XYZ file of C-alpha atoms in Angstrom:
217
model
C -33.123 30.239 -102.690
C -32.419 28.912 -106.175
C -32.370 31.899 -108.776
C -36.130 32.278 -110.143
C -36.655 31.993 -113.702
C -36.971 34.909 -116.002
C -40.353 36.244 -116.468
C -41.291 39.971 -117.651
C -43.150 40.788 -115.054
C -41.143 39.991 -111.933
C -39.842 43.379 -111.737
C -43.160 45.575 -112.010
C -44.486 42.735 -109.840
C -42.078 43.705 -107.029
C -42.849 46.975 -107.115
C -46.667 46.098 -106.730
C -46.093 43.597 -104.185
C -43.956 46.968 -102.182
C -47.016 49.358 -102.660
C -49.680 46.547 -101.326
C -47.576 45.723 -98.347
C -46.969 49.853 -98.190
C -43.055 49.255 -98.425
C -42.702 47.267 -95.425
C -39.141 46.266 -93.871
C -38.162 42.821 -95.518
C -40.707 43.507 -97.954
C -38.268 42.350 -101.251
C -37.823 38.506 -99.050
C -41.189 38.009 -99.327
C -41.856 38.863 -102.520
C -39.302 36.611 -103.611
C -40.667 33.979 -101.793
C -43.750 33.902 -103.354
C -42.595 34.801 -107.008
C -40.527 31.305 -106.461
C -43.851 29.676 -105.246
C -45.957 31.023 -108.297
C -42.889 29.556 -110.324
C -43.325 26.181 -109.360
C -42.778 23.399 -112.480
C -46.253 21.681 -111.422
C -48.123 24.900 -112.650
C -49.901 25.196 -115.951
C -52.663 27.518 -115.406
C -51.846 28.651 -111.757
C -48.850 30.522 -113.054
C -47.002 33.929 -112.626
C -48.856 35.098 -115.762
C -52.343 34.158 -113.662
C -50.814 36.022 -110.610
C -50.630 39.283 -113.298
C -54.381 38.601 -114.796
C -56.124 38.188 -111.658
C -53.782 41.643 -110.259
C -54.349 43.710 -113.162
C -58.431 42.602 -112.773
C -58.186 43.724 -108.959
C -57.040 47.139 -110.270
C -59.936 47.226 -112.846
C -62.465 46.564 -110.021
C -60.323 48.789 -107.476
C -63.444 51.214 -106.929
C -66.062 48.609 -106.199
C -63.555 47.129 -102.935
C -63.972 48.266 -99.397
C -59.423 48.124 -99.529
C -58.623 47.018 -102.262
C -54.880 47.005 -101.167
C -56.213 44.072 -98.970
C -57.623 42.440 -101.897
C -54.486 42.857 -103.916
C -52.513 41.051 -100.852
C -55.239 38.005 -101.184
C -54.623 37.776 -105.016
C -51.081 37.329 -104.006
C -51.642 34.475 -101.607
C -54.642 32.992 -103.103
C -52.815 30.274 -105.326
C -49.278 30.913 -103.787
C -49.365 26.553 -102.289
C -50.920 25.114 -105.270
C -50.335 21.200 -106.194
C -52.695 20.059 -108.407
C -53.755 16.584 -106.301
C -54.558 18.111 -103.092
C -57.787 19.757 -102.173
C -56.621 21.835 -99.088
C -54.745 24.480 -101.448
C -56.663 27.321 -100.531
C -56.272 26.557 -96.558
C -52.354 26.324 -97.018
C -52.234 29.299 -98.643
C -54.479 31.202 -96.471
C -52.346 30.096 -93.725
C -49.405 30.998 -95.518
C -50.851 34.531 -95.472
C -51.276 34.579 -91.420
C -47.649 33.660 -91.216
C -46.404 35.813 -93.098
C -48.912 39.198 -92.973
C -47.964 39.835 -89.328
C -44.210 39.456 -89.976
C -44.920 42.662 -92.195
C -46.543 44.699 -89.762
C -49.963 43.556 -90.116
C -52.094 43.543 -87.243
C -55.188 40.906 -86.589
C -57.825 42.298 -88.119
C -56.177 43.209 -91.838
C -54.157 39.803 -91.676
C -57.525 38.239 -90.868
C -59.282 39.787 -93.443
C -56.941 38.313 -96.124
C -57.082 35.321 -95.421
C -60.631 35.188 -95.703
C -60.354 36.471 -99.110
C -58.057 33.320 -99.934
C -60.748 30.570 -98.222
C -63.770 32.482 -100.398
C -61.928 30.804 -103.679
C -62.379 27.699 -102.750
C -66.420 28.302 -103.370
C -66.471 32.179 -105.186
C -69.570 32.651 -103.405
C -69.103 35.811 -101.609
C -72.210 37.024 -99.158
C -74.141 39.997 -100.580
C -72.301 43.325 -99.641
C -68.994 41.342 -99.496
C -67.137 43.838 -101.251
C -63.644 42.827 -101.270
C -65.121 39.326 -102.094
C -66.647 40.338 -105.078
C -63.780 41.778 -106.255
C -61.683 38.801 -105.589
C -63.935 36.238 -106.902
C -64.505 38.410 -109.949
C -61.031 38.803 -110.431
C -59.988 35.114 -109.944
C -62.889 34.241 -112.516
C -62.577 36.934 -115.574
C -60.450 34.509 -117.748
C -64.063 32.505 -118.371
C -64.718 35.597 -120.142
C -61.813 35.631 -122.245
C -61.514 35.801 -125.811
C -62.223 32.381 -127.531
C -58.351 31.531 -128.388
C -57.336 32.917 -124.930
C -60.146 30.244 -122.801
C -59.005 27.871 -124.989
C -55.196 28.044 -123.689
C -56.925 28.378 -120.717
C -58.887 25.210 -120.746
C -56.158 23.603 -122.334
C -53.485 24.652 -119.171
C -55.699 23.170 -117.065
C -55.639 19.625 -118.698
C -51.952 19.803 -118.621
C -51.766 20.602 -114.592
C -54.268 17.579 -114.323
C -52.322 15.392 -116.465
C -52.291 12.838 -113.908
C -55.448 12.226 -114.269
C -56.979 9.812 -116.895
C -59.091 11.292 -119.548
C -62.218 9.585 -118.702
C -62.367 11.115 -115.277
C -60.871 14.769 -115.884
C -63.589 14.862 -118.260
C -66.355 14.180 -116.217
C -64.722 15.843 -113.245
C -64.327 18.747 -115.372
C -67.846 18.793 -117.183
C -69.217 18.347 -113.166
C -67.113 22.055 -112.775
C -68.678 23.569 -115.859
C -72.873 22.433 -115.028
C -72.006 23.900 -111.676
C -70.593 27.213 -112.563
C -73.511 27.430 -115.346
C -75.748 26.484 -112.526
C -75.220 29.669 -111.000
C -77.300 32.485 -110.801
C -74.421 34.882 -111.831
C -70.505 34.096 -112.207
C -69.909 37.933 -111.299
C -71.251 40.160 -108.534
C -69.670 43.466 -109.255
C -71.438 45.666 -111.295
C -68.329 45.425 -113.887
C -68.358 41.737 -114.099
C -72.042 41.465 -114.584
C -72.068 43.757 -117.248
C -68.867 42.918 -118.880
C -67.675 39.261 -118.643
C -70.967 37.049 -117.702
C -72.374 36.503 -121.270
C -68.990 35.997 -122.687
C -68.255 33.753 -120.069
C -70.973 31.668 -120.231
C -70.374 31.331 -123.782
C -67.533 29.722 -123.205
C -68.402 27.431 -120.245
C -70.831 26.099 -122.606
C -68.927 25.565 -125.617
C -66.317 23.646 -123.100
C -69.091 21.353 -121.826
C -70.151 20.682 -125.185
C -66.739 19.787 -126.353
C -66.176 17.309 -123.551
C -69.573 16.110 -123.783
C -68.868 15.427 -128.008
C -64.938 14.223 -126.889
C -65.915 11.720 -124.287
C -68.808 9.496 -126.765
């Protein structure tokens, strides 16, 4: 495996990645293996510093999960294939997870579990008293409550992992994203996220849209 590049967090990340598999034998191989994957030169947005946001949000919400260790293993696997052109991310990675969960000890019901955590992000729509879900989905979704600068960077890491794509049609692509997520009912179904993140965050959505919508006449 070629060396991965430096980043801050890779060593506090290993020793989170050790507590969530509960120090399993090999446990260091696979963390390396999927610190390379979140690595990857494609990524923009979908990035180690993403795989630290949407950790450190898990721990916030910790309290609200039915095992929240489980949750933290999804966040690990729940963008770990990621290329930007292909639609069947989420599957690949949840299958990643069933590979690789039982080779750590994992029996069929927790290594099941996880990977259903990493197919609910391709809709964030978890069923009501879906607790790890919630936590999950609100996790993977708190940077559309970030400070104005920070979505901004945000929004703007996204155009770059789409830069394949012609402006005309990431924009409308992209303002089709935004109605639907404002289209919602609520982005966030713990009682955190509700309280803390949905205004801000649709805020934001909707200065986005309207910034497309002003960019593209």
């Amino acid at each position: 495996m070629a060396p991965l590049p430096a980043h801050p967090a890779h060593d506090d990340l290993r020793h989170r990645w050790a507590s969530a598999v509960h120090d399993a034998p090999h446990a260091d191989r696979y963390a390396d293996d999927l610190l390379a994957r979140w690595a990857e030169p494609q990524r923009r947005y979908h990035t180690t510093d993403h795989l630290v946001a949407v950790l450190d949000r898990v721990d916030e919400l910790a309290d609200h999960a039915d095992d929240p260790d489980l949750v933290r293993l999804a966040a690990w696997f729940h963008d770990a294939v990621y290329l930007p052109e292909r639609s069947t991310n989420e599957e690949r990675s949840a299958r990643l997870a069933e590979r690789a969960l039982p080779e750590l000890g994992f029996d069929e019901a927790r290594t099941a579990e996880v990977a259903r955590l990493v197919r609910l992000t391709i809709t964030h729509d978890p069923a009501d008293g879906d607790r790890n879900g919630e936590v999950l989905c609100d996790a993977d979704l708190a940077i559309l409550a970030a400070a104005p600068d920070a979505y901004a960077a945000y929004a703007a890491a996204v155009r770059e992992e789409y830069g394949f794509v012609p402006d005309d049609a990431f924009r409308e692509g992209r303002a089709a994203v935004l109605r639907q997520l404002l289209g919602l009912p609520c982005l966030f179904r713990t009682p955190h996220g509700a309280r803390e993140w949905e205004e801000r965050a649709r805020q934001n959505l909707t200065t986005e849209l309207k910034l497309l919508e002003t960019s593209g006449t």
